[in-house]
Amino acid sequence: MASYCPDSAPRLCTPARRSDRLCLSRSLPRFRGSILSLRVLPSARLPVVIFSLSLALAAPPAGAQQFVSRDLPGPVVWSESAAALDADEDGDLDLFIVNANGWSMPGDLQPDSQPLAPTLLRNDGNDLDGFPIWTDASAALLPAGLVLHGKSVAVFDADGDGRQDLAIAVAFGGRQRLLRKDPLSGTFLDESATRLPTLVLNAMSVAAGDVDDDGDLDLVFSDAGASSFGAPGGLARLLLNDGAGHFIDAPEQLGAALKIGAQNAKLIDLDGDCDLDLVVDGKSPTTQFYENDGAGQFELKLNVVPGSTQPGYASTYESDFCDLDGDGDFDAVIMNTAFQFVDSVTTNQLAQMGQLRFSLPDAAVFDDNNCHDENDFAFLDADDDGDLDLLVGALPFPGSGCPNPDTSEKLFLNMGPVGTGSMSWVSGAFDAGPDATLDLELADFDGDGAYDVVSVQGEYFPPFINRYYRNTGPADSQPPSVLATSATPATVPLSALAGGWPRRAVLQDSIMDDGVSYLQADLVVSTDKGGETSMTSSAMAHVGGSTFRGVVDPAPSSTGLVGMDVSWHVRAEDPAGNSVESAAQTTRLCGVEAYGAPTPTSAVSFGAAGEPTVGDVFTLQVAGGPAGAGAVLLVGFGRVEIAKKGGLLLVDPAGLILIDVTLDGGGGLALPVNLPTGLGWAGLGLSAQVAVFDGAQSHGVSFSNALELVVCGEP
C-alpha cells in the first residue's frame, strides 16, 4: 500500500502538551505487557456446546497466503496469553505461555477447574524448511509445581540485572506471580512471596513500565473483582519498584476507581508528554484513562478514550494503540464499540489540536469481515510499506451471526489515510482455521527479518492447539519512527544533573503489540565549552509502552560544567538494521561553579546560595575577611588568571564591572541578587570575584576565589 509521510515530525514532549514538530521517519517499541482478552458470550453460565463447525472454508487464493502455520508442542490445554523472550539467553526468541481453566470462574467452560502450569517453549534453531524447532523446556526452566489460572504475562527486568523476568496476572482470587531469572542456574525462580505484596486478585492483565521516571520498571495489574463481569468490579493496582525488584502497592498514587469486568491494563503515552499513562478497558462501557503527571501520580479522566456502548459481556474487551495515520500520536482500535462483534478505529487528534482527543469510533474503516467474536489486536507492517497493518485473533463463536465463515486469524492492510474502507481485509492471509485464538504474539522467531505470529487457543472450540505462523512476506526494510522526544529547555541547572538528566523518546517500528519493542535505542550526547568538545553514546532502556529512557550525564570540561552547551539526539535501530536519528536538541548548563584559588595568605572565600534564575533571587556570599572591611565585587564576562598584588585576578578585565561592598562585623557578606524577567538574562554567562581591602596583606588586598555563573531560565 502506498506509504505516505505527512507532517509527522517527532513531538517535543512537555507538560503543556506542546506539539512542536520537527520531521523524521518511523519506529517500533520493545517491552512486554501481554494482554489477555476474555470472552464475549451471551451468558457467563451458558453451557458450552461442543460441536464440529462445518464451516466449509473456501481455500484462500494462493497469492494471498502470507502466514504459514505449524502446530506448537506442549500441553493441549486452555492457553490465555503468550510472550516472546530469550529464556535460555542464546540469542533467539523463545516462547512463554500462560494457561488457565476458566472464563469467568474456574471450570465454567471446561470440565476441569484445576489451575494449570505455564508452558515454556525453547527455540532450538530452524529446521531445513526454515521453521523454528520448538522444545518444551517447562520442566527444565520453570519452577516445579507452579500452577495457576494465568491470564497475562509481562516480560521485564524486575531487579535491573539485565535479565528478563516474568510478571503473571492470575485470575479467580489467585496470588499474582513474579518469576525471576536466576543468573546462576539460568532457571526461573518463583519469588512472588518476597518481591510482591500479597495481592489476591481476579487479574486479567499485567503491564510493566517506568511510571515514576526513576529508571526501574513498575507493574500495573487490572482486577475484574470477585464477580469477574458483575458489580462492584475491581480496582487496578499500581506496584512501584524500589529499584531492587521489590514492589510496593501504591493505591494513593493511582487513585483507581472500580471497573466492572476490567480486562486490559495498558501503559502508553497517549497525551504526548513522554510519560506512561494507563488505560484500563473491559466489559463495562467506560474505558478508564489515568493521566500520569510524569512522576507516577495519576488522575482518572473519563470519556477520553472511547469505550463501548454495549452492555455487559459485549463491551470493550480489547483496545490497542499505534500511530495508524502517521501523524505522530497513538490512535486506537477498539472491539465491540457500537455493536457486538464490530470493531472500530478512532484517531487521536493530539497532533491537530494540541490536546488529547479521539475522533468518534468508525467501524466503516474496515472494508469487510468485521463481525467475528474476536479477542486480540496486534499491529504489523505486513506489506513493508511503512505503515502499520492490523492483525486480529478471532474465535468461531456461532452467535456472532457473521456471514463470513473465515474465523482464522485476520489481516487488514492499512491503505491510508484512515477513512472508509482504509483497513482492507486480506482473505486467506493465514493458512489455518478455524481456531479459538485468545492472544497473538509477534516476533521474528526464525531470524529471517520478517515478524512471525503465534496464536494461543482456549475457551471455546477445542482442541486448543497453539500455532506458530511463519511470515513468508517481505522482511522489514522500514526504519523506525521517532514519534516524540522530551522537550529541551534553553538552560538546564546543574542541580538537574544530579544522578543524570533523564531524556525520553517514543518510538514505533514495524510492530506494536501490548508495549512490546525489539528496538535498540541510543542517546547520543555532544558537548562544547569554550571549544573543548566531546561526544558519547549510551544505551537507552525500553521502559514500557513504546517509550525509551536515557540519561544525559556529561563529564566536566577542564573548566567545569557551567556554561557548557549540551546537545542530544536519539538513534534507534531495529533487528534488521534499519535505523533513524532524531534531530538534535541543545541546552546550556546553568548555575554556579567556583574556580581558582584565593590569595595564599588570605582566608577570604566566595560562594553562592541557590542558582541564578530569572525571576528569582540568589545570594552571593563572602566569608573569612577582616571585620567591616571594604571590598569590591568584580564582575566580568570571562576567565583569566593574572598575577596581581600577591594573588590572582581571575575575571577578565575587559569590560569589568566594579561594585563597592562592605563586609559585616564577622568579615562576611550576604548579597541578594535579583534577576527580573524580561531582560534577557537566561543563558548569560558571567564571572565574579571579590577583592577585599586587607591591611594584613603585604599589598593591602586579598583576592578571593572566583565564581562562574550562567543564569537559568527561558529566554
PDB file of C-alpha atoms in Angstrom, residues 8-14 18-22 328 482-487:
ATOM      1  CA  SER A   8       4.900  13.893  11.122  1.00  0.00           C
ATOM      2  CA  ALA A   9       7.951  15.155  12.885  1.00  0.00           C
ATOM      3  CA  PRO A  10       8.703  13.998  16.406  1.00  0.00           C
ATOM      4  CA  ARG A  11       6.815  15.915  19.054  1.00  0.00           C
ATOM      5  CA  LEU A  12       8.645  17.663  21.854  1.00  0.00           C
ATOM      6  CA  CYS A  13       7.009  16.309  24.990  1.00  0.00           C
ATOM      7  CA  THR A  14       6.039  18.947  27.518  1.00  0.00           C
ATOM      8  CA  ARG A  18       3.045  21.201  23.237  1.00  0.00           C
ATOM      9  CA  SER A  19       3.039  19.733  19.775  1.00  0.00           C
ATOM     10  CA  ASP A  20       6.131  21.348  18.296  1.00  0.00           C
ATOM     11  CA  ARG A  21       7.065  19.341  15.245  1.00  0.00           C
ATOM     12  CA  LEU A  22      10.355  18.582  13.566  1.00  0.00           C
ATOM     13  CA  GLY A 328       2.975  11.065  15.412  1.00  0.00           C
ATOM     14  CA  VAL A 482      10.743   8.818  16.433  1.00  0.00           C
ATOM     15  CA  LEU A 483       7.254   9.959  17.365  1.00  0.00           C
ATOM     16  CA  ALA A 484       8.218  12.214  20.250  1.00  0.00           C
ATOM     17  CA  THR A 485      11.170  13.241  22.396  1.00  0.00           C
ATOM     18  CA  SER A 486      11.500  15.058  25.695  1.00  0.00           C
ATOM     19  CA  ALA A 487      11.398  18.805  25.250  1.00  0.00           C
TER      20      ALA A 487
END
